[in-house]
Amino acid sequence: MRDWPGSREGLVATKAKTPQREETDKSPTAVDRAKEEAAAAGRPGPSQRAEVSNLDIVRFYFDRAVERLELADDIRTVFWTPYREVTVQIPVKLSDGKVHTFSGYRIQHNGARGPYKGGIRYHPEVDVDEVRALASLMTWKTAVANVPFGGAKGGVNCPADQLEISEVQKITRSFMDKIEKILGPTRDIPAPDVNTNAQVMAWMMDEYGKLHGHTPAICTGKPIALEGSYGREQATGRGCIYMFREAAPQIGLTPAEATFVVQGYGNVGSWAARILQQLGAKMVGASDATGAIQSEAGIDADDLARHIAEGGKLTEFPGTEVISPDDLLAIECDVLIPAALGGMIHEHNADRIKARMIIEGANSPTTPAADQILHQHGVHVIPDVMANAGGVVCSYFEWVQNLQHFRWSEREVNDKLGGIMRRAYRDVSGRAKEEGISLREAAYLVGIERVVEASRTRGYV
Ligand code: NAD
């Protein structure tokens, strides 16, 4: 993984080093099969992910909020539908000598509050509806965090874990080449997401620079060597823990005595775990796409991250018991951090959850039906739309630094991140209390209100 600057423990980075890669069958049928297998690997059990899509989930919360805000139907349509959707064809000759055609998407949802901002995801399950959902979630998220961005998302439906590094580079450059017209430091600024990382952002910046000259502010989440920001890699996980620190006293939880479980030990999950452990909390369960483990005595978050970064399997981490991914959710603990994919907590498994608090590191991990069950059980849910905003907040810092060609220290970045995350938590929890609603409902209200106000003030609607 060291050959990937600023590498995150994504599938791309881990698999790209695998020597047997050279023998991989790259025929179009094999790639299609690989897509199916990779999709299956993201869903170890049939009951693991919900039938409901990310788009349905975001739509549900959006509808509830606009109902409460009494927005007229014509205005609702403006704020639900994306401003611009671009789909491009990415034909790439892979090492088997054949041309494989992938689809790339960039969807700009709403730019009333500033340039569009959102990650780029490489995953076989990426489709236009998922990207739409994630783009609108970004609009509300940037507004809740109160950073001057709109919302966007992008993705390519490639099985990144089956590809060589050089093939991922080809896809990235071809994708950037085709979408650069709608991007720009004052228009739309991509960032990493599932299976993309600092290296991918470096290629994106380089490709954009061929046409526009050196433009570091074109994307965020870049390597430190290429004007990336200190603290960006850890920011989403760190942001989750800033939120936890605000919320813990509200439910009488002492961080040093807390136990926690992480679903999805990737970038967000592993950093949240390492930072929560620094507060004295103990990790008692963890999972990734390869399986799940538990230990009542505790799993050292730093050692587990190192073990995986060095190529070890999570399920082979010493001193732990392998359990089924479904049983992970049922572990006795204070805090559960879902940090894998969307729809992992649904009506068929929500009532097994014993945690008192859920911090949604992933986007849309909880379906509306599950959310209701958790609410009935009195679980304190810190929703994705605020909990995982740390990444985009730090991206905002990176962008500000890039525009000035000036670098802040990691401490400065973390302090500023803490300030913004605390303020967001207080804004939302104040509103939740005032109206007697959940943090999720309150976050959507706060986010949508800010976007509507900006749109009206600039005369867009
Ligand atoms: P990542 O690729 O680094 O990590 C994802 C992890 O989830 C991996 O460990 C993977 O093995 C695991 N996983 C996949 N399928 C699983 C399954 N079925 N069960 C258990 N684990 C599974 O990605 P990431 O950047 O950490 O993103 C994770 C989530 O957080 C995504 O939903 C992403 O949209 C969201 N998010 C990320 C950021 C960011 O800055 N990286 C910011 C906001 C939100």
Coordinates of C-alpha atoms and ligand atoms in Angstrom, one line a residue:
M1 CA 0.0 0.0 0.0
R2 CA 3.0 2.3 0.4
D3 CA 3.2 2.8 -3.4
W4 CA -0.2 4.6 -3.1
P5 CA 0.6 8.1 -1.7
G6 CA -1.8 8.9 1.2
S7 CA -3.3 5.5 0.5
R8 CA -6.6 4.5 2.2
E9 CA -7.3 0.9 2.9
G10 CA -9.6 0.7 -0.1
L11 CA -10.0 -2.4 -2.3
V12 CA -8.0 -0.7 -5.0
A13 CA -5.0 -0.1 -2.9
T14 CA -5.0 -3.5 -1.3
K15 CA -5.6 -5.6 -4.4
A16 CA -3.5 -3.5 -6.7
K17 CA -0.3 -5.1 -5.2
T18 CA -1.5 -8.7 -5.6
P19 CA 1.1 -10.5 -7.8
Q20 CA -1.4 -13.0 -9.3
R21 CA -3.1 -10.0 -10.9
E22 CA -1.0 -10.6 -14.0
E23 CA -2.8 -13.8 -14.8
T24 CA -6.3 -12.3 -14.4
D25 CA -8.7 -13.0 -17.2
K26 CA -9.6 -9.6 -18.7
S27 CA -12.1 -10.7 -21.3
P28 CA -15.4 -8.7 -21.2
T29 CA -17.3 -11.7 -19.8
A30 CA -14.7 -12.2 -17.1
V31 CA -14.9 -8.5 -16.2
D32 CA -18.7 -8.8 -16.0
R33 CA -18.3 -11.8 -13.8
A34 CA -15.8 -9.9 -11.7
K35 CA -18.3 -7.1 -11.3
E36 CA -20.9 -9.6 -10.0
E37 CA -18.4 -11.1 -7.7
A38 CA -17.2 -7.8 -6.4
A39 CA -20.8 -6.8 -5.8
A40 CA -21.4 -10.0 -4.0
A41 CA -18.2 -9.4 -1.9
G42 CA -19.8 -6.2 -0.7
R43 CA -22.8 -8.2 0.4
P44 CA -21.6 -11.3 2.2
G45 CA -25.1 -12.5 3.2
P46 CA -28.4 -12.1 1.4
S47 CA -29.9 -10.5 4.4
Q48 CA -27.1 -8.0 4.8
R49 CA -28.2 -5.1 2.7
A50 CA -31.7 -3.7 2.4
E51 CA -33.8 -3.9 -0.8
V52 CA -34.5 -0.1 -0.5
S53 CA -32.1 2.0 -2.5
N54 CA -30.0 5.0 -1.3
L55 CA -32.2 7.2 -3.5
D56 CA -35.4 5.9 -1.7
I57 CA -33.7 6.6 1.7
V58 CA -32.7 10.1 0.9
R59 CA -36.0 10.8 -0.8
F60 CA -37.9 9.7 2.3
Y61 CA -36.1 12.1 4.6
F62 CA -36.3 14.9 2.1
D63 CA -40.0 14.5 1.8
R64 CA -40.6 14.5 5.5
A65 CA -38.5 17.7 5.9
V66 CA -40.2 19.6 3.1
E67 CA -43.6 18.6 4.5
R68 CA -42.6 20.1 7.9
L69 CA -41.2 23.2 6.2
E70 CA -44.4 23.5 4.2
L71 CA -42.6 24.0 0.9
A72 CA -44.8 24.3 -2.1
D73 CA -44.8 21.4 -4.6
D74 CA -43.2 23.4 -7.4
I75 CA -40.4 24.5 -5.1
R76 CA -39.9 20.9 -3.8
T77 CA -39.2 19.7 -7.4
V78 CA -36.4 22.3 -7.7
F79 CA -34.7 21.1 -4.6
W80 CA -35.1 17.4 -5.2
T81 CA -34.1 17.1 -8.9
P82 CA -30.4 17.6 -9.8
Y83 CA -29.2 20.7 -11.6
R84 CA -27.0 18.7 -14.1
E85 CA -26.4 15.1 -14.8
V86 CA -23.6 13.9 -17.0
T87 CA -23.0 10.2 -18.1
V88 CA -19.9 9.4 -20.1
Q89 CA -18.6 6.3 -21.8
I90 CA -15.2 5.2 -20.6
P91 CA -13.7 2.6 -23.1
V92 CA -10.4 1.4 -21.7
K93 CA -8.1 -1.1 -23.2
L94 CA -7.1 -3.4 -20.3
S95 CA -4.1 -5.7 -20.0
D96 CA -5.9 -8.5 -21.8
G97 CA -5.7 -6.4 -24.9
K98 CA -9.5 -5.9 -25.1
V99 CA -11.5 -2.7 -24.8
H100 CA -13.8 -2.6 -21.8
T101 CA -16.6 0.0 -21.6
F102 CA -17.4 1.5 -18.3
S103 CA -20.0 4.2 -17.4
G104 CA -18.9 7.3 -15.6
Y105 CA -21.3 9.7 -13.9
R106 CA -21.1 13.2 -12.4
I107 CA -24.2 14.6 -11.0
Q108 CA -24.4 18.2 -9.7
H109 CA -27.4 18.5 -7.4
N110 CA -27.6 22.0 -6.1
G111 CA -25.0 24.8 -6.3
A112 CA -26.9 27.7 -4.6
R113 CA -24.4 27.9 -1.6
G114 CA -21.2 27.5 -3.6
P115 CA -19.3 25.3 -6.0
Y116 CA -20.6 21.7 -6.3
K117 CA -18.6 19.3 -4.0
G118 CA -18.6 15.5 -3.7
G119 CA -16.7 12.3 -4.0
I120 CA -16.0 10.0 -6.9
R121 CA -16.7 6.3 -6.2
Y122 CA -15.4 3.3 -8.1
H123 CA -17.7 0.3 -7.6
P124 CA -19.5 -2.2 -9.8
E125 CA -22.8 -1.3 -8.2
V126 CA -22.5 2.4 -9.0
D127 CA -25.5 3.5 -11.0
V128 CA -27.2 6.8 -11.8
D129 CA -29.8 6.5 -9.0
E130 CA -27.2 5.9 -6.4
V131 CA -25.1 8.9 -7.6
R132 CA -28.2 11.1 -7.6
A133 CA -29.0 10.1 -4.0
L134 CA -25.4 10.7 -2.8
A135 CA -25.3 14.1 -4.7
S136 CA -28.4 15.4 -2.9
L137 CA -27.1 14.1 0.4
M138 CA -24.0 16.2 -0.2
T139 CA -26.1 19.3 -0.8
W140 CA -27.7 18.9 2.7
K141 CA -24.5 17.9 4.3
T142 CA -22.5 20.9 3.2
A143 CA -25.4 23.1 4.3
V144 CA -25.6 21.5 7.7
A145 CA -21.9 21.9 8.2
N146 CA -22.3 25.4 6.9
V147 CA -19.4 25.3 4.5
P148 CA -19.8 27.3 1.2
F149 CA -20.4 24.4 -1.2
G150 CA -23.2 22.8 -3.1
G151 CA -23.6 19.1 -3.5
A152 CA -22.4 16.6 -6.2
K153 CA -21.3 13.1 -6.6
G154 CA -19.6 10.9 -9.2
G155 CA -18.7 7.4 -9.9
V156 CA -17.5 4.8 -12.4
N157 CA -19.0 1.3 -12.4
C158 CA -15.6 -0.4 -12.6
P159 CA -14.6 -3.4 -10.5
A160 CA -11.6 -1.5 -9.1
D161 CA -10.5 -4.4 -7.0
Q162 CA -9.9 -6.5 -10.1
L163 CA -7.8 -4.0 -11.9
E164 CA -4.1 -3.2 -12.1
I165 CA -3.0 0.2 -10.8
S166 CA -2.2 1.3 -14.3
E167 CA -5.7 0.4 -15.4
V168 CA -7.3 2.4 -12.6
Q169 CA -5.1 5.3 -13.8
K170 CA -6.3 4.9 -17.4
I171 CA -9.9 4.9 -16.2
T172 CA -9.3 8.0 -14.0
R173 CA -7.6 10.0 -16.7
S174 CA -10.3 9.1 -19.3
F175 CA -13.1 10.0 -16.9
M176 CA -11.5 13.4 -16.0
D177 CA -10.9 14.1 -19.7
K178 CA -14.6 13.6 -20.3
I179 CA -16.0 15.6 -17.4
E180 CA -13.5 18.4 -17.0
K181 CA -15.8 20.8 -18.9
I182 CA -18.2 20.8 -16.0
L183 CA -15.6 20.9 -13.3
G184 CA -13.4 23.7 -12.0
P185 CA -12.2 25.2 -8.6
T186 CA -15.2 27.6 -8.7
R187 CA -17.6 25.1 -10.3
D188 CA -17.3 21.6 -9.1
I189 CA -14.6 20.0 -7.0
P190 CA -14.3 16.2 -6.7
A191 CA -12.9 14.2 -3.8
P192 CA -12.2 10.5 -2.9
D193 CA -15.0 8.1 -1.9
V194 CA -15.3 4.3 -1.9
N195 CA -12.4 2.7 -3.7
T196 CA -10.8 6.0 -4.7
N197 CA -8.0 7.6 -2.8
A198 CA -5.3 10.3 -2.7
Q199 CA -3.5 8.7 -5.7
V200 CA -6.7 8.8 -7.8
M201 CA -7.1 12.5 -6.9
A202 CA -3.4 13.1 -8.0
W203 CA -4.1 11.7 -11.4
M204 CA -7.3 13.7 -11.7
M205 CA -5.5 16.9 -10.8
D206 CA -2.7 16.1 -13.3
E207 CA -5.1 15.3 -16.1
Y208 CA -7.0 18.6 -15.5
G209 CA -3.7 20.5 -15.3
K210 CA -2.8 19.3 -18.9
L211 CA -5.6 21.5 -20.2
H212 CA -5.8 24.3 -17.6
G213 CA -2.4 24.5 -16.0
H214 CA -1.5 23.5 -12.5
T215 CA -4.8 23.7 -10.5
P216 CA -4.6 22.0 -7.1
A217 CA -8.0 23.4 -6.1
I218 CA -9.7 21.2 -8.8
C219 CA -10.0 18.3 -6.3
T220 CA -9.5 17.6 -2.7
G221 CA -8.2 14.6 -0.8
K222 CA -4.9 14.8 -2.7
P223 CA -1.6 13.5 -1.4
I224 CA 0.3 15.7 1.0
A225 CA 3.1 16.0 -1.6
L226 CA 0.6 17.5 -4.1
E227 CA -0.9 20.2 -1.9
G228 CA -3.2 17.9 0.0
S229 CA -4.2 19.0 3.5
Y230 CA -2.8 17.6 6.7
G231 CA -5.6 15.7 8.5
R232 CA -7.7 15.0 5.4
E233 CA -7.2 11.3 5.4
Q234 CA -8.4 11.0 9.0
A235 CA -11.0 13.8 8.8
T236 CA -14.2 11.9 8.3
G237 CA -13.5 9.5 11.1
R238 CA -12.2 12.3 13.3
G239 CA -15.4 14.3 12.6
C240 CA -17.5 11.3 13.7
I241 CA -15.7 11.4 17.0
Y242 CA -16.2 15.2 17.5
M243 CA -19.9 14.5 17.2
F244 CA -19.6 11.6 19.6
R245 CA -18.0 13.9 22.2
E246 CA -20.9 16.3 21.9
A247 CA -23.5 13.6 22.1
A248 CA -22.1 11.3 24.8
P249 CA -23.0 13.5 27.8
Q250 CA -26.5 13.8 26.4
I251 CA -27.1 10.1 27.0
G252 CA -24.9 9.8 30.1
L253 CA -22.0 8.0 28.3
T254 CA -18.4 8.4 29.5
P255 CA -16.0 8.1 26.5
A256 CA -13.3 6.3 28.6
E257 CA -15.8 3.6 29.6
A258 CA -17.5 3.2 26.3
T259 CA -17.3 0.0 24.1
F260 CA -17.8 0.2 20.4
V261 CA -18.2 -1.8 17.2
V262 CA -17.2 -0.8 13.7
Q263 CA -18.9 -2.1 10.6
G264 CA -16.5 -1.5 7.6
Y265 CA -13.0 -1.1 8.7
G266 CA -11.9 1.1 5.9
N267 CA -10.8 4.7 5.9
V268 CA -13.7 6.2 7.8
G269 CA -14.3 3.2 10.2
S270 CA -10.6 2.6 11.1
W271 CA -9.9 6.3 11.7
A272 CA -13.0 6.7 13.8
A273 CA -11.9 3.6 15.8
R274 CA -8.4 4.8 16.3
I275 CA -9.5 8.2 17.5
L276 CA -12.2 6.9 19.7
Q277 CA -9.7 4.5 21.3
Q278 CA -7.5 7.5 22.1
L279 CA -10.3 8.7 24.3
G280 CA -10.1 5.4 26.3
A281 CA -13.0 3.6 24.6
K282 CA -12.6 -0.1 23.7
M283 CA -13.4 -1.7 20.4
V284 CA -15.2 -5.1 20.8
G285 CA -16.1 -5.9 17.2
A286 CA -15.2 -5.0 13.6
S287 CA -15.9 -6.1 10.1
D288 CA -15.0 -5.4 6.5
A289 CA -16.0 -7.0 3.2
T290 CA -14.0 -10.2 4.1
G291 CA -16.0 -10.9 7.3
A292 CA -16.4 -9.9 11.0
I293 CA -14.5 -10.4 14.3
Q294 CA -15.2 -9.8 18.0
S295 CA -13.4 -9.8 21.3
E296 CA -14.8 -9.0 24.7
A297 CA -11.3 -8.2 25.9
G298 CA -10.9 -5.6 23.2
I299 CA -9.4 -5.3 19.7
D300 CA -6.6 -2.8 19.4
A301 CA -7.7 -0.3 16.7
D302 CA -4.2 0.7 15.7
D303 CA -2.9 -2.9 15.4
L304 CA -5.9 -3.9 13.4
A305 CA -5.4 -1.0 11.0
R306 CA -1.7 -1.9 10.6
H307 CA -2.5 -5.6 10.1
I308 CA -4.8 -4.8 7.2
A309 CA -2.5 -2.2 5.7
E310 CA 0.2 -4.8 5.6
G311 CA -2.0 -7.1 3.6
G312 CA -3.5 -9.2 6.5
K313 CA -7.1 -10.3 6.5
L314 CA -9.4 -8.8 9.1
T315 CA -10.7 -12.2 9.9
E316 CA -7.1 -13.4 10.6
F317 CA -6.4 -10.8 13.3
P318 CA -4.9 -12.6 16.3
G319 CA -6.8 -12.8 19.6
T320 CA -10.3 -12.5 18.1
E321 CA -13.2 -14.7 17.3
V322 CA -14.6 -14.8 13.7
I323 CA -18.4 -14.2 13.7
S324 CA -21.0 -13.8 11.0
P325 CA -21.4 -10.2 9.6
D326 CA -25.1 -10.3 10.8
D327 CA -24.0 -11.2 14.4
L328 CA -21.7 -8.2 14.5
L329 CA -24.7 -5.9 14.8
A330 CA -25.9 -7.8 17.8
I331 CA -22.7 -7.4 19.9
E332 CA -23.3 -5.8 23.4
C333 CA -21.7 -2.3 23.1
D334 CA -22.4 1.4 23.7
V335 CA -21.6 2.7 20.2
L336 CA -22.0 1.2 16.7
I337 CA -20.3 2.9 13.8
P338 CA -21.6 1.7 10.4
A339 CA -18.9 2.8 8.0
A340 CA -19.3 0.4 5.0
L341 CA -22.0 0.8 2.4
G342 CA -25.6 2.1 2.3
G343 CA -28.6 0.1 3.5
M344 CA -26.7 -2.1 5.9
I345 CA -29.1 -1.5 8.8
H346 CA -32.6 -2.4 7.8
E347 CA -35.9 -3.7 9.2
H348 CA -34.7 -7.3 9.4
N349 CA -31.6 -6.6 11.6
A350 CA -32.3 -3.3 13.4
D351 CA -34.0 -4.9 16.4
R352 CA -30.8 -7.0 17.0
I353 CA -28.8 -3.8 17.7
K354 CA -27.8 -3.4 21.4
A355 CA -25.8 -0.2 21.0
R356 CA -27.1 3.0 22.8
M357 CA -25.6 5.2 20.1
I358 CA -25.1 4.9 16.3
I359 CA -22.7 7.2 14.5
E360 CA -23.3 6.9 10.8
G361 CA -19.9 7.1 9.2
A362 CA -21.2 5.6 6.0
N363 CA -23.8 7.3 3.7
S364 CA -27.3 6.1 4.1
P365 CA -26.5 3.0 6.2
T366 CA -29.9 3.0 7.9
T367 CA -33.2 2.5 6.1
P368 CA -36.2 4.5 7.2
A369 CA -37.9 1.4 8.6
A370 CA -34.8 0.6 10.6
D371 CA -34.5 4.2 11.8
Q372 CA -38.0 3.9 13.2
I373 CA -37.1 0.7 15.1
L374 CA -34.0 2.3 16.5
H375 CA -36.0 5.3 17.6
Q376 CA -38.5 3.1 19.4
H377 CA -35.6 1.4 21.2
G378 CA -34.3 4.8 22.3
V379 CA -31.0 4.5 20.3
H380 CA -29.3 7.9 19.8
V381 CA -28.6 8.0 16.1
I382 CA -26.2 10.7 14.8
P383 CA -27.2 10.7 11.1
D384 CA -24.8 10.5 8.1
V385 CA -25.8 14.0 6.9
M386 CA -24.0 15.5 9.9
A387 CA -21.8 12.6 11.4
N388 CA -19.6 12.0 8.3
A389 CA -19.4 15.7 7.3
G390 CA -15.8 15.9 8.6
G391 CA -14.4 14.8 5.2
V392 CA -16.1 17.5 3.3
V393 CA -15.3 20.1 6.0
C394 CA -11.6 19.2 5.7
S395 CA -11.9 19.2 1.9
Y396 CA -13.1 22.8 2.3
F397 CA -10.0 23.5 4.3
E398 CA -7.8 21.9 1.6
W399 CA -9.6 24.0 -1.1
V400 CA -9.1 27.2 0.9
Q401 CA -5.4 26.3 1.3
N402 CA -5.0 25.5 -2.4
L403 CA -6.6 28.7 -3.5
Q404 CA -4.0 30.6 -1.3
H405 CA -1.1 28.1 -2.1
F406 CA -0.6 28.1 1.7
R407 CA -0.5 25.2 4.1
W408 CA -1.9 24.9 7.6
S409 CA -0.5 22.6 10.3
E410 CA -2.4 19.4 11.2
R411 CA -3.3 20.9 14.6
E412 CA -4.8 24.0 13.0
V413 CA -6.8 21.8 10.6
N414 CA -8.1 19.5 13.5
D415 CA -9.0 22.5 15.7
K416 CA -10.9 24.2 12.9
L417 CA -12.6 20.9 12.1
G418 CA -13.6 20.5 15.7
G419 CA -15.1 24.0 15.7
I420 CA -17.3 23.3 12.7
M421 CA -18.4 19.8 13.8
R422 CA -19.4 21.0 17.3
R423 CA -21.3 23.9 15.9
A424 CA -23.1 21.7 13.4
Y425 CA -24.0 19.2 16.2
R426 CA -25.3 22.1 18.4
D427 CA -27.3 23.7 15.6
V428 CA -29.0 20.4 14.8
S429 CA -29.5 19.1 18.3
G430 CA -31.0 22.5 19.3
R431 CA -33.4 22.3 16.5
A432 CA -34.3 18.6 17.3
K433 CA -35.0 19.6 20.9
E434 CA -37.1 22.7 19.9
E435 CA -39.3 20.7 17.6
G436 CA -39.3 17.4 19.4
I437 CA -37.9 15.5 16.4
S438 CA -34.9 13.2 15.7
L439 CA -31.4 14.5 14.9
R440 CA -31.9 13.2 11.3
E441 CA -35.1 15.1 10.8
A442 CA -33.6 18.2 12.3
A443 CA -30.5 17.9 10.2
Y444 CA -32.6 17.8 7.0
L445 CA -34.6 20.7 8.2
V446 CA -31.5 22.8 8.9
G447 CA -29.8 21.8 5.6
I448 CA -32.8 22.3 3.3
E449 CA -33.7 25.6 4.9
R450 CA -30.2 27.0 4.3
V451 CA -30.2 25.9 0.7
V452 CA -33.7 27.3 0.1
E453 CA -32.7 30.6 1.6
A454 CA -29.5 30.8 -0.5
S455 CA -31.5 29.9 -3.7
R456 CA -34.1 32.5 -3.0
T457 CA -31.7 35.2 -2.0
R458 CA -29.7 34.8 -5.3
G459 CA -33.0 34.8 -7.2
Y460 CA -32.7 31.2 -8.5
V461 CA -36.2 30.5 -7.4
Ligands
NAD1 P1 -13.3 2.4 2.2 O1 -13.3 1.7 0.9 O2 -12.0 2.9 2.7 O3 -13.9 1.5 3.3 C1 -15.1 0.8 3.2 C2 -14.9 -0.5 4.1 O4 -16.2 -1.1 4.1 C3 -13.9 -1.4 3.6 O5 -13.2 -1.9 4.7 C4 -14.7 -2.6 3.0 O6 -14.0 -3.8 3.1 C5 -15.9 -2.5 4.0 N1 -17.1 -3.2 3.5 C6 -17.6 -3.3 2.2 N2 -18.6 -4.1 2.2 C7 -18.9 -4.5 3.4 C8 -19.8 -5.3 4.1 N3 -20.8 -5.9 3.3 N4 -19.7 -5.5 5.4 C9 -18.8 -5.0 6.1 N5 -17.8 -4.2 5.6 C10 -17.9 -3.9 4.3 O7 -14.4 3.6 2.1 P2 -14.5 4.9 3.0 O8 -14.0 6.1 2.4 O9 -14.1 4.5 4.4 O10 -16.1 5.0 3.0 C11 -17.0 4.3 3.8 C12 -18.3 4.9 3.8 O11 -18.2 6.2 4.3 C13 -19.0 5.1 2.4 O12 -20.4 4.9 2.6 C14 -18.7 6.5 2.1 O13 -19.6 7.0 1.1 C15 -18.8 7.2 3.4 N6 -18.0 8.4 3.5 C16 -16.7 8.5 3.3 C17 -16.1 9.7 3.4 C18 -14.6 9.8 3.2 O14 -14.0 10.9 3.4 N7 -13.9 8.8 2.9 C19 -16.8 10.8 3.7 C20 -18.1 10.7 4.0 C21 -18.8 9.5 3.8

